[in-house]
Short mmCIF file of C-alpha atoms in Angstrom, two decimals:
data_model
loop_
_atom_site.label_atom_id
_atom_site.label_comp_id
_atom_site.label_asym_id
_atom_site.label_seq_id
_atom_site.Cartn_x
_atom_site.Cartn_y
_atom_site.Cartn_z
CA MET A 95 1.72 35.14 -3.84
CA PRO A 96 -0.49 33.38 -5.70
CA THR A 97 0.84 29.04 -5.55
CA PRO A 98 1.41 27.66 -8.71
CA SER A 99 -0.92 24.20 -8.81
CA VAL A 100 -1.60 21.50 -11.37
CA THR A 101 -4.24 18.77 -12.12
CA VAL A 102 -3.72 15.22 -14.05
CA ARG A 103 -6.85 13.64 -14.12
CA VAL A 104 -5.94 10.44 -15.04
CA PRO A 105 -8.68 7.67 -17.10
CA ALA A 106 -8.43 3.83 -15.35
CA SER A 107 -7.39 1.68 -17.18
CA THR A 108 -8.29 -2.52 -18.06
CA ALA A 109 -5.71 -4.64 -19.00
CA ASN A 110 -4.81 -8.20 -20.31
CA LEU A 111 -8.32 -7.96 -21.89
CA GLY A 112 -7.92 -12.59 -21.33
CA PRO A 113 -5.25 -13.56 -24.28
CA GLY A 114 -3.19 -10.29 -24.29
CA PHE A 115 -1.02 -11.00 -21.43
CA ASP A 116 1.06 -7.51 -20.13
CA THR A 117 0.09 -6.37 -23.20
CA LEU A 118 -3.62 -5.16 -24.72
CA GLY A 119 -4.98 -1.93 -23.01
CA ILE A 120 -8.41 0.27 -22.92
CA ALA A 121 -8.28 3.31 -21.08
CA LEU A 122 -11.95 3.94 -19.86
CA GLN A 123 -13.84 6.75 -18.62
CA LEU A 124 -13.59 6.49 -15.11
CA HIS A 125 -11.60 9.36 -13.76
CA ASN A 126 -9.17 9.40 -10.80
CA HIS A 127 -8.26 13.75 -10.14
CA VAL A 128 -4.21 14.39 -8.67
CA ARG A 129 -3.03 17.82 -7.89
CA VAL A 130 -0.25 18.62 -7.68
CA THR A 131 0.95 22.85 -5.72
CA ARG A 132 4.76 23.83 -5.75
CA ILE A 133 5.18 24.37 -1.62
CA PRO A 134 7.98 26.35 -0.01
CA THR A 135 9.72 23.20 1.99
CA ALA A 136 11.37 20.09 0.74
CA GLY A 137 9.31 16.59 1.17
CA VAL A 138 5.67 15.48 0.10
CA THR A 139 2.69 16.31 1.98
CA LEU A 140 -0.45 14.30 0.87
CA SER A 141 -4.10 14.68 1.61
CA SER A 142 -6.60 11.44 0.22
CA PRO A 143 -10.41 10.47 -0.16
CA ILE A 144 -8.95 7.51 -2.14
CA ALA A 145 -6.20 5.95 -0.53
CA GLY A 146 -7.69 5.35 2.97
CA ASP A 147 -5.85 2.23 4.47
CA ALA A 148 -3.28 2.60 1.69
CA ARG A 149 -2.37 5.66 2.26
CA SER A 150 1.09 4.86 3.59
CA GLY A 151 1.76 2.62 0.67
CA ALA A 152 0.14 5.49 -2.23
CA LEU A 153 2.51 7.95 -0.46
CA ALA A 154 5.25 5.61 -1.17
CA VAL A 155 4.22 5.33 -4.90
CA ILE A 156 4.90 9.13 -5.62
CA GLU A 157 7.60 9.99 -3.37
CA GLU A 158 9.02 6.80 -6.06
CA ALA A 159 7.44 8.75 -8.56
CA ALA A 160 9.12 11.83 -8.11
CA ALA A 161 12.53 11.09 -7.62
CA LEU A 162 12.61 8.80 -10.65
CA TYR A 163 10.68 12.18 -12.28
CA PHE A 164 13.37 14.38 -11.17
CA ARG A 165 16.21 12.18 -11.85
CA GLN A 166 15.74 11.66 -15.33
CA THR A 167 15.11 15.40 -16.20
CA ARG A 168 18.27 16.68 -13.64
CA GLN A 169 15.40 18.93 -12.84
CA ARG A 170 16.09 20.44 -9.10
CA PRO A 171 13.86 18.84 -6.87
CA PHE A 172 11.51 21.60 -4.59
CA GLY A 173 8.44 20.48 -2.60
CA PHE A 174 4.70 19.55 -3.20
CA ASP A 175 1.59 19.19 -1.80
CA ILE A 176 -0.29 16.37 -3.55
CA HIS A 177 -4.76 15.53 -3.43
CA LEU A 178 -5.42 12.50 -4.81
CA SER A 179 -9.44 12.74 -6.09
CA GLY A 180 -11.48 10.47 -7.69
CA GLU A 181 -13.51 6.92 -8.50
CA VAL A 182 -10.75 3.83 -9.65
CA PRO A 183 -11.00 2.10 -6.58
CA ILE A 184 -7.66 0.80 -5.34
CA ALA A 185 -6.52 -2.99 -5.89
CA ARG A 186 -9.06 -3.92 -8.24
CA GLY A 187 -7.13 -4.75 -12.01
CA LEU A 188 -7.82 -0.87 -12.86
CA GLY A 189 -5.23 0.54 -13.19
CA SER A 190 -5.32 3.28 -9.90
CA SER A 191 -1.37 2.74 -9.35
CA VAL A 192 -0.69 3.78 -12.75
CA THR A 193 -3.56 7.34 -12.55
CA VAL A 194 -1.62 7.80 -9.60
CA ARG A 195 2.44 7.33 -10.91
CA LEU A 196 1.38 9.06 -14.34
CA GLY A 197 -0.38 11.87 -12.59
CA VAL A 198 2.00 12.50 -10.60
CA VAL A 199 4.69 12.22 -12.75
CA ALA A 200 2.63 14.61 -15.85
CA ALA A 201 2.06 17.24 -12.99
CA LEU A 202 5.45 18.27 -12.31
CA ASP A 203 6.34 17.75 -16.53
CA ALA A 204 3.72 20.11 -16.24
CA LEU A 205 5.05 22.67 -12.68
CA ALA A 206 8.22 22.73 -13.66
CA GLU A 207 8.10 23.34 -17.47
CA THR A 208 9.87 20.49 -18.48
CA GLY A 209 7.69 20.11 -22.01
CA LEU A 210 7.96 16.00 -21.99
CA SER A 211 6.09 14.25 -25.26
CA ARG A 212 3.57 11.83 -23.51
CA GLN A 213 5.72 9.19 -25.48
CA ASP A 214 8.93 10.41 -22.14
CA LEU A 215 6.02 10.47 -20.32
CA PHE A 216 4.63 6.84 -20.83
CA GLN A 217 8.03 5.48 -21.24
CA GLN A 218 8.77 7.29 -17.05
CA VAL A 219 5.90 5.45 -15.66
CA THR A 220 5.92 2.23 -17.58
CA GLU A 221 10.11 1.73 -16.09
CA LEU A 222 7.96 2.29 -12.63
CA GLU A 223 4.77 -0.31 -12.59
CA GLY A 224 7.66 -2.10 -14.39
CA HIS A 225 5.20 -2.84 -17.38
CA PRO A 226 3.00 -1.15 -19.85
CA ASP A 227 -0.43 -2.39 -20.51
CA ASN A 228 -1.71 0.16 -17.85
CA ALA A 229 0.61 2.66 -19.03
CA ALA A 230 -0.44 3.27 -22.49
CA PRO A 231 -4.38 3.32 -22.64
CA ALA A 232 -3.92 5.85 -19.55
CA THR A 233 -1.28 7.00 -21.77
CA PHE A 234 -2.56 7.45 -25.18
CA GLY A 235 -6.02 6.30 -24.43
CA GLY A 236 -8.29 4.57 -26.73
CA PHE A 237 -6.82 -0.04 -27.52
CA THR A 238 -3.53 -0.12 -26.81
CA ALA A 239 -1.21 -2.63 -27.22
CA ALA A 240 2.45 -1.91 -25.60
CA THR A 241 5.71 -3.53 -25.30
CA LEU A 242 8.84 -3.50 -24.28
CA VAL A 243 11.67 -3.52 -26.74
CA GLY A 244 14.81 -3.12 -24.46
CA ARG A 245 13.83 -0.31 -22.68
CA GLU A 246 12.14 1.39 -24.71
CA ALA A 247 8.29 1.41 -24.05
CA ARG A 248 6.52 0.82 -27.49
CA CYS A 249 2.45 1.59 -27.76
CA LEU A 250 0.76 1.61 -30.93
CA ARG A 251 -2.62 3.71 -30.76
CA LEU A 252 -6.50 3.03 -32.32
CA PRO A 253 -8.82 4.33 -31.17
CA VAL A 254 -12.70 2.68 -30.27
CA ASP A 255 -15.98 2.25 -31.68
CA PRO A 256 -18.10 4.63 -29.37
CA ARG A 257 -20.86 2.13 -29.28
CA LEU A 258 -19.05 -0.61 -26.89
CA THR A 259 -19.82 -0.54 -23.05
CA PHE A 260 -17.57 -2.35 -21.24
CA VAL A 261 -19.42 -3.49 -18.71
CA THR A 262 -17.60 -3.54 -15.68
CA LEU A 263 -18.70 -5.74 -12.72
CA ILE A 264 -16.72 -4.44 -9.05
CA PRO A 265 -16.77 -6.67 -6.48
CA PRO A 266 -16.16 -6.72 -2.53
CA PHE A 267 -13.16 -7.05 -2.00
CA GLU A 268 -10.10 -6.26 -3.46
CA VAL A 269 -7.03 -8.90 -5.33
CA SER A 270 -3.26 -8.61 -4.17
CA THR A 271 -1.57 -7.31 -7.39
CA LYS A 272 1.44 -8.95 -6.53
CA ALA A 273 -0.55 -12.25 -4.86
CA ALA A 274 -1.93 -12.30 -8.19
CA ARG A 275 1.86 -12.05 -10.56
CA GLU A 276 3.27 -15.30 -8.50
CA ARG A 277 -0.15 -17.46 -8.93
CA VAL A 278 1.48 -17.08 -12.71
CA PRO A 279 3.51 -20.05 -13.58
CA ASP A 280 7.28 -18.57 -15.40
CA ALA A 281 6.57 -21.30 -18.36
CA PHE A 282 3.86 -22.54 -20.45
CA SER A 283 3.03 -25.43 -22.60
CA LYS A 284 3.80 -24.22 -27.63
CA ALA A 285 0.01 -25.37 -27.05
CA ASP A 286 -1.40 -22.44 -24.40
CA ALA A 287 1.40 -20.13 -25.78
CA VAL A 288 0.32 -20.88 -29.62
CA HIS A 289 -3.96 -20.29 -28.52
CA ASN A 290 -3.26 -16.39 -26.86
CA LEU A 291 -1.02 -15.76 -29.43
CA THR A 292 -3.08 -16.28 -32.11
CA ARG A 293 -6.27 -14.78 -30.28
CA VAL A 294 -4.57 -11.41 -29.69
CA SER A 295 -3.56 -11.26 -33.22
CA LEU A 296 -6.86 -11.09 -33.53
CA ILE A 297 -9.07 -9.33 -30.52
CA THR A 298 -6.15 -6.07 -31.94
CA ALA A 299 -8.14 -6.60 -35.98
CA ALA A 300 -11.48 -6.75 -35.00
CA PHE A 301 -10.79 -3.48 -32.49
CA ALA A 302 -9.09 -1.77 -35.36
CA LEU A 303 -11.62 -3.13 -38.50
CA ARG A 304 -14.11 -2.53 -36.04
CA ALA A 305 -14.55 -6.30 -37.04
CA HIS A 306 -17.53 -6.53 -33.60
CA ASP A 307 -19.06 -10.04 -34.50
CA SER A 308 -15.24 -11.22 -34.61
CA LEU A 309 -14.93 -10.75 -31.41
CA ARG A 310 -17.29 -13.36 -30.08
CA GLY A 311 -14.83 -16.65 -28.59
CA LEU A 312 -11.22 -14.70 -28.30
CA PHE A 313 -11.12 -14.00 -25.01
CA ASP A 314 -10.45 -17.00 -23.52
CA ASP A 315 -6.80 -16.75 -21.85
CA ARG A 316 -4.62 -19.34 -21.03
CA LEU A 317 -1.62 -18.14 -19.82
CA HIS A 318 -2.71 -16.03 -16.41
CA GLN A 319 -6.97 -16.14 -15.49
CA PRO A 320 -6.97 -20.15 -14.98
CA TYR A 321 -4.21 -19.38 -12.49
CA ARG A 322 -5.41 -16.90 -11.05
CA GLU A 323 -9.26 -17.82 -10.62
CA PRO A 324 -8.95 -18.98 -7.12
CA LEU A 325 -8.68 -15.51 -6.21
CA ILE A 326 -11.80 -15.04 -7.81
CA PRO A 327 -13.59 -18.57 -7.88
CA GLN A 328 -16.98 -16.89 -9.00
CA LEU A 329 -15.11 -15.78 -11.83
CA PRO A 330 -16.46 -17.94 -15.00
CA ARG A 331 -19.93 -17.76 -13.67
CA VAL A 332 -19.67 -14.24 -13.69
CA LEU A 333 -17.96 -13.82 -17.70
CA ARG A 334 -21.09 -16.66 -18.93
CA ALA A 335 -24.07 -14.88 -17.49
CA GLY A 336 -23.14 -11.60 -19.06
CA GLU A 337 -22.45 -13.73 -22.73
CA LYS A 338 -25.95 -15.29 -21.75
CA ALA A 339 -27.44 -11.98 -21.31
CA GLY A 340 -25.49 -10.59 -24.94
CA ALA A 341 -21.97 -9.52 -24.89
CA LEU A 342 -19.63 -10.33 -26.68
CA GLY A 343 -17.48 -11.46 -24.48
CA GLY A 344 -15.34 -10.90 -21.27
CA TRP A 345 -12.18 -10.72 -19.81
CA LEU A 346 -10.94 -10.50 -15.98
CA SER A 347 -9.51 -7.17 -16.16
CA GLY A 348 -5.63 -6.79 -15.16
CA SER A 349 -5.39 -9.35 -11.90
CA GLY A 350 -8.70 -8.25 -10.98
CA SER A 351 -11.11 -7.91 -8.96
CA THR A 352 -13.55 -6.79 -11.29
CA ILE A 353 -14.31 -8.45 -14.49
CA ILE A 354 -15.62 -6.45 -17.72
CA CYS A 355 -17.82 -7.87 -20.53
CA LEU A 356 -17.77 -5.78 -23.31
CA THR A 357 -21.54 -5.70 -25.66
CA LEU A 358 -23.01 -3.46 -28.26
CA ASP A 359 -26.86 -4.04 -26.70
CA HIS A 360 -28.18 -4.88 -23.40
CA PRO A 361 -25.92 -3.55 -21.35
CA GLU A 362 -28.12 -3.02 -18.43
CA ALA A 363 -29.41 -6.88 -18.81
CA VAL A 364 -25.05 -8.59 -18.96
CA ALA A 365 -25.46 -5.93 -15.43
CA ARG A 366 -27.85 -7.22 -14.05
CA ALA A 367 -27.09 -11.20 -14.92
CA MET A 368 -23.54 -10.45 -13.59
CA ALA A 369 -23.93 -8.71 -11.19
CA ARG A 370 -26.43 -11.60 -9.59
CA GLN A 371 -22.92 -13.91 -9.52
CA ILE A 372 -21.83 -11.64 -6.87
CA PRO A 373 -23.74 -10.15 -4.04
CA GLY A 374 -22.70 -6.80 -3.72
CA SER A 375 -21.39 -5.51 -5.89
CA THR A 376 -21.01 -2.45 -7.86
CA SER A 377 -21.34 -2.14 -11.49
CA ARG A 378 -20.64 0.46 -13.84
CA LEU A 379 -21.45 0.84 -17.00
CA LEU A 380 -18.49 2.39 -19.18
CA LYS A 381 -17.21 3.93 -22.47
CA ALA A 382 -13.44 3.71 -23.86
CA ASP A 383 -11.92 6.59 -22.16
CA PRO A 384 -10.27 8.53 -26.34
CA ARG A 385 -8.12 10.99 -25.04
CA GLY A 386 -6.03 9.94 -21.71
CA TYR A 387 -4.62 12.26 -19.53
CA LEU A 388 -5.14 15.84 -19.49
CA VAL A 389 -3.23 18.30 -17.77
CA SER A 390 -5.19 21.26 -16.50
CA ARG A 391 -3.53 24.64 -14.34
CA ALA A 392 -4.90 26.46 -11.32
CA ARG A 393 -2.89 29.52 -9.51
CA ARG A 394 -4.55 29.47 -6.10
CA SER A 395 -3.64 32.02 -3.51
CA SER A 396 -1.26 31.23 -0.43
CA ARG A 397 -3.31 33.00 2.06
CA ALA A 398 -6.62 30.46 0.75
CA ARG A 399 -4.66 27.68 1.52
#
């Protein structure tokens, strides 16, 4: 008998963009693939070349996402096998947890034919994540501004100029999201709040108008990067090196450790300048992903399994 199987391709995402803490994000053309196959037994089985030592943690994330999906759609739970693969590194500030959570709920929706919209899936993933900054670009693609209004996850999306390159430096060390969040204080001065608000407004307008030169000097942040810098002490000099090589500016991607510089020109030179600051890092020259997640169906023979 044929076995129904769905594969969801989910893009990586970079969140915050400096001052847009927990609000701004951009989808990137670096992807994970979540293949979900319905099985006749209860529970979840996992195979993954990317989970590594985080296998048990990945299984917990998958089970939590599935439980929320079945509860909110009032579908009878069914067992499934899940295979994770792709290029999005774990604990590097590129939204790896969202690729798994969104991949699971989108695949279950396709298998159960519940017909959830992208907004429905965005709402579920935001609830799982606790904030929408990575969930929004992974779901809708492009540049997103997102927040929670009461319990409703809201997002506005802008296309990203394909001429822009996101020079992505992935250091050879991880940063725990939990540890990075614990370093951010609970209160800020009026001056720091105004500093960030003005820059978030101008960044959003600059992307909308494609006024790229106006982005220079706008990515400096006072709400989270200074407090997370001890976890990535090379951050200031990586950003300075990228800007000196021609980048429009740069930021700590999510909670790190990845650092991104945005450029219109000479991305290879920007990448080399950044990489010299953290030996052993990996550099990727990425474009924005315009589409968000994609679902494809396959039917595998149970004999082949």
